[in-house]
Amino acid sequence: MEIQKFLIVDDVSSFRLILRQILQKHDGWIVVGDAHNGVEAVERVLELTPDVVLMDVAMPLRNGIEATRQIKQILPQTRIVLFSGHFDDEFRREGIRAGADAFLYKEDIDTVTLKDVLKEHGNRK
């Protein structure tokens, strides 16, 4: 069984908890930490070196797109899955241009979807 370390980034604590519960249902997936804005996300990535960052687009201080750009410059092997509660193709395009590996809508996030996304984007350890 391959271990995947996750960092969860969202400014809504209840949604971070929901994501943690989803991830904990999968053997081998470990949540190593969380963050509530893009500035903290970059700090946590440097500190915890997760394999995968699940990150909201709309957050205070630094949004998920800017944080993605910065994380990919520092640790390009880190996989980043951006998500948003708003259906917006421009967010998706900007996120992918910034280096995100995938973009999901909050209501679509579940264990099966995440497994499919991670399989599609391979293991970059």
PDB file of C-alpha atoms in Angstrom:
ATOM      1  CA  MET A   1       0.000   0.000   0.000  1.00  0.00           C
ATOM      2  CA  GLU A   2       1.340   3.359  -1.006  1.00  0.00           C
ATOM      3  CA  ILE A   3       1.142   6.207   1.504  1.00  0.00           C
ATOM      4  CA  GLN A   4      -0.061   9.605   0.258  1.00  0.00           C
ATOM      5  CA  LYS A   5       0.396  12.627   2.509  1.00  0.00           C
ATOM      6  CA  PHE A   6      -2.216  15.375   2.138  1.00  0.00           C
ATOM      7  CA  LEU A   7      -2.392  19.029   3.142  1.00  0.00           C
ATOM      8  CA  ILE A   8      -5.898  20.532   3.255  1.00  0.00           C
ATOM      9  CA  VAL A   9      -6.264  24.269   2.590  1.00  0.00           C
ATOM     10  CA  ASP A  10      -9.573  26.091   2.984  1.00  0.00           C
ATOM     11  CA  ASP A  11     -10.625  29.160   4.951  1.00  0.00           C
ATOM     12  CA  VAL A  12     -13.761  27.348   6.186  1.00  0.00           C
ATOM     13  CA  SER A  13     -12.876  25.085   9.110  1.00  0.00           C
ATOM     14  CA  SER A  14     -15.987  22.914   8.722  1.00  0.00           C
ATOM     15  CA  PHE A  15     -15.044  22.116   5.118  1.00  0.00           C
ATOM     16  CA  ARG A  16     -11.488  21.240   6.170  1.00  0.00           C
ATOM     17  CA  LEU A  17     -13.036  18.771   8.624  1.00  0.00           C
ATOM     18  CA  ILE A  18     -15.244  17.270   5.887  1.00  0.00           C
ATOM     19  CA  LEU A  19     -12.216  16.791   3.633  1.00  0.00           C
ATOM     20  CA  ARG A  20     -10.248  15.221   6.479  1.00  0.00           C
ATOM     21  CA  GLN A  21     -13.097  12.736   7.048  1.00  0.00           C
ATOM     22  CA  ILE A  22     -13.225  11.880   3.327  1.00  0.00           C
ATOM     23  CA  LEU A  23      -9.471  11.292   3.177  1.00  0.00           C
ATOM     24  CA  GLN A  24      -9.395   9.185   6.333  1.00  0.00           C
ATOM     25  CA  LYS A  25     -11.750   6.668   4.684  1.00  0.00           C
ATOM     26  CA  HIS A  26      -8.967   5.607   2.319  1.00  0.00           C
ATOM     27  CA  ASP A  27      -6.196   3.331   3.587  1.00  0.00           C
ATOM     28  CA  GLY A  28      -2.816   4.887   3.019  1.00  0.00           C
ATOM     29  CA  TRP A  29      -4.033   8.478   2.864  1.00  0.00           C
ATOM     30  CA  ILE A  30      -2.741  10.605   5.730  1.00  0.00           C
ATOM     31  CA  VAL A  31      -3.617  14.218   6.444  1.00  0.00           C
ATOM     32  CA  VAL A  32      -0.366  15.784   7.639  1.00  0.00           C
ATOM     33  CA  GLY A  33      -1.847  19.228   8.261  1.00  0.00           C
ATOM     34  CA  ASP A  34      -4.118  21.995   7.163  1.00  0.00           C
ATOM     35  CA  ALA A  35      -4.066  25.713   6.481  1.00  0.00           C
ATOM     36  CA  HIS A  36      -6.693  28.428   6.281  1.00  0.00           C
ATOM     37  CA  ASN A  37      -5.198  30.727   3.615  1.00  0.00           C
ATOM     38  CA  GLY A  38      -2.692  30.734   0.776  1.00  0.00           C
ATOM     39  CA  VAL A  39       0.141  32.272   2.776  1.00  0.00           C
ATOM     40  CA  GLU A  40      -0.148  29.567   5.412  1.00  0.00           C
ATOM     41  CA  ALA A  41      -0.447  26.922   2.669  1.00  0.00           C
ATOM     42  CA  VAL A  42       2.975  27.786   1.262  1.00  0.00           C
ATOM     43  CA  GLU A  43       4.501  27.731   4.757  1.00  0.00           C
ATOM     44  CA  ARG A  44       2.925  24.343   5.547  1.00  0.00           C
ATOM     45  CA  VAL A  45       4.070  22.817   2.253  1.00  0.00           C
ATOM     46  CA  LEU A  46       7.649  23.801   3.038  1.00  0.00           C
ATOM     47  CA  GLU A  47       7.327  22.454   6.571  1.00  0.00           C
ATOM     48  CA  LEU A  48       5.389  19.227   5.903  1.00  0.00           C
ATOM     49  CA  THR A  49       6.252  18.348   2.254  1.00  0.00           C
ATOM     50  CA  PRO A  50       2.900  16.726   1.444  1.00  0.00           C
ATOM     51  CA  ASP A  51       2.466  14.674  -1.713  1.00  0.00           C
ATOM     52  CA  VAL A  52      -0.876  16.309  -2.469  1.00  0.00           C
ATOM     53  CA  VAL A  53      -2.374  19.685  -1.590  1.00  0.00           C
ATOM     54  CA  LEU A  54      -6.162  20.035  -1.716  1.00  0.00           C
ATOM     55  CA  MET A  55      -6.740  23.794  -1.878  1.00  0.00           C
ATOM     56  CA  ASP A  56      -9.659  26.157  -2.219  1.00  0.00           C
ATOM     57  CA  VAL A  57      -9.364  28.928  -4.808  1.00  0.00           C
ATOM     58  CA  ALA A  58     -11.061  31.747  -2.890  1.00  0.00           C
ATOM     59  CA  MET A  59      -9.250  32.511   0.375  1.00  0.00           C
ATOM     60  CA  PRO A  60      -8.010  35.574   2.239  1.00  0.00           C
ATOM     61  CA  LEU A  61      -4.435  36.923   2.111  1.00  0.00           C
ATOM     62  CA  ARG A  62      -3.406  34.823  -0.911  1.00  0.00           C
ATOM     63  CA  ASN A  63      -5.829  32.897  -3.069  1.00  0.00           C
ATOM     64  CA  GLY A  64      -5.325  29.281  -4.089  1.00  0.00           C
ATOM     65  CA  ILE A  65      -4.176  30.166  -7.593  1.00  0.00           C
ATOM     66  CA  GLU A  66      -1.353  32.407  -6.354  1.00  0.00           C
ATOM     67  CA  ALA A  67      -0.403  29.860  -3.690  1.00  0.00           C
ATOM     68  CA  THR A  68      -0.320  27.141  -6.372  1.00  0.00           C
ATOM     69  CA  ARG A  69       2.020  29.205  -8.513  1.00  0.00           C
ATOM     70  CA  GLN A  70       4.360  29.738  -5.563  1.00  0.00           C
ATOM     71  CA  ILE A  71       4.286  26.115  -4.378  1.00  0.00           C
ATOM     72  CA  LYS A  72       5.010  24.786  -7.879  1.00  0.00           C
ATOM     73  CA  GLN A  73       8.019  27.114  -8.181  1.00  0.00           C
ATOM     74  CA  ILE A  74       9.450  25.804  -4.913  1.00  0.00           C
ATOM     75  CA  LEU A  75       8.384  22.123  -5.003  1.00  0.00           C
ATOM     76  CA  PRO A  76       7.195  21.285  -8.531  1.00  0.00           C
ATOM     77  CA  GLN A  77       6.641  17.598  -7.706  1.00  0.00           C
ATOM     78  CA  THR A  78       3.851  18.477  -5.247  1.00  0.00           C
ATOM     79  CA  ARG A  79       0.486  17.625  -6.746  1.00  0.00           C
ATOM     80  CA  ILE A  80      -2.135  20.312  -6.273  1.00  0.00           C
ATOM     81  CA  VAL A  81      -5.865  19.788  -6.624  1.00  0.00           C
ATOM     82  CA  LEU A  82      -7.687  23.104  -6.569  1.00  0.00           C
ATOM     83  CA  PHE A  83     -11.369  23.287  -5.749  1.00  0.00           C
ATOM     84  CA  SER A  84     -14.094  25.876  -5.632  1.00  0.00           C
ATOM     85  CA  GLY A  85     -17.691  26.112  -4.560  1.00  0.00           C
ATOM     86  CA  HIS A  86     -18.404  28.262  -7.614  1.00  0.00           C
ATOM     87  CA  PHE A  87     -18.766  26.954 -11.138  1.00  0.00           C
ATOM     88  CA  ASP A  88     -16.300  29.182 -12.955  1.00  0.00           C
ATOM     89  CA  ASP A  89     -14.318  28.055 -15.982  1.00  0.00           C
ATOM     90  CA  GLU A  90     -11.980  31.036 -15.624  1.00  0.00           C
ATOM     91  CA  PHE A  91     -10.933  29.785 -12.147  1.00  0.00           C
ATOM     92  CA  ARG A  92     -10.265  26.383 -13.711  1.00  0.00           C
ATOM     93  CA  ARG A  93      -8.179  27.822 -16.558  1.00  0.00           C
ATOM     94  CA  GLU A  94      -6.211  30.123 -14.238  1.00  0.00           C
ATOM     95  CA  GLY A  95      -5.577  27.293 -11.788  1.00  0.00           C
ATOM     96  CA  ILE A  96      -4.273  24.930 -14.464  1.00  0.00           C
ATOM     97  CA  ARG A  97      -2.071  27.701 -15.911  1.00  0.00           C
ATOM     98  CA  ALA A  98      -0.682  28.297 -12.409  1.00  0.00           C
ATOM     99  CA  GLY A  99       0.353  24.634 -12.222  1.00  0.00           C
ATOM    100  CA  ALA A 100      -2.586  22.860 -10.574  1.00  0.00           C
ATOM    101  CA  ASP A 101      -2.831  19.214 -11.549  1.00  0.00           C
ATOM    102  CA  ALA A 102      -6.616  19.172 -11.339  1.00  0.00           C
ATOM    103  CA  PHE A 103      -9.609  21.321 -10.523  1.00  0.00           C
ATOM    104  CA  LEU A 104     -12.729  20.039  -8.781  1.00  0.00           C
ATOM    105  CA  TYR A 105     -15.938  21.581  -7.565  1.00  0.00           C
ATOM    106  CA  LYS A 106     -16.501  21.221  -3.821  1.00  0.00           C
ATOM    107  CA  GLU A 107     -19.682  19.219  -4.218  1.00  0.00           C
ATOM    108  CA  ASP A 108     -17.844  16.686  -6.423  1.00  0.00           C
ATOM    109  CA  ILE A 109     -15.096  15.837  -3.924  1.00  0.00           C
ATOM    110  CA  ASP A 110     -15.251  12.291  -2.607  1.00  0.00           C
ATOM    111  CA  THR A 111     -12.845   9.379  -2.167  1.00  0.00           C
ATOM    112  CA  VAL A 112     -13.551   7.886  -5.598  1.00  0.00           C
ATOM    113  CA  THR A 113     -13.066  11.206  -7.400  1.00  0.00           C
ATOM    114  CA  LEU A 114      -9.813  11.888  -5.570  1.00  0.00           C
ATOM    115  CA  LYS A 115      -8.509   8.378  -6.314  1.00  0.00           C
ATOM    116  CA  ASP A 116      -9.293   8.901 -10.008  1.00  0.00           C
ATOM    117  CA  VAL A 117      -7.602  12.317 -10.072  1.00  0.00           C
ATOM    118  CA  LEU A 118      -4.490  11.023  -8.325  1.00  0.00           C
ATOM    119  CA  LYS A 119      -4.296   7.971 -10.605  1.00  0.00           C
ATOM    120  CA  GLU A 120      -4.664  10.192 -13.677  1.00  0.00           C
ATOM    121  CA  HIS A 121      -1.843  12.461 -12.527  1.00  0.00           C
ATOM    122  CA  GLY A 122       0.380   9.627 -11.322  1.00  0.00           C
ATOM    123  CA  ASN A 123       2.636   9.332  -8.348  1.00  0.00           C
ATOM    124  CA  ARG A 124       5.373  11.934  -8.465  1.00  0.00           C
ATOM    125  CA  LYS A 125       7.396  10.924  -5.441  1.00  0.00           C
TER     126      LYS A 125
END
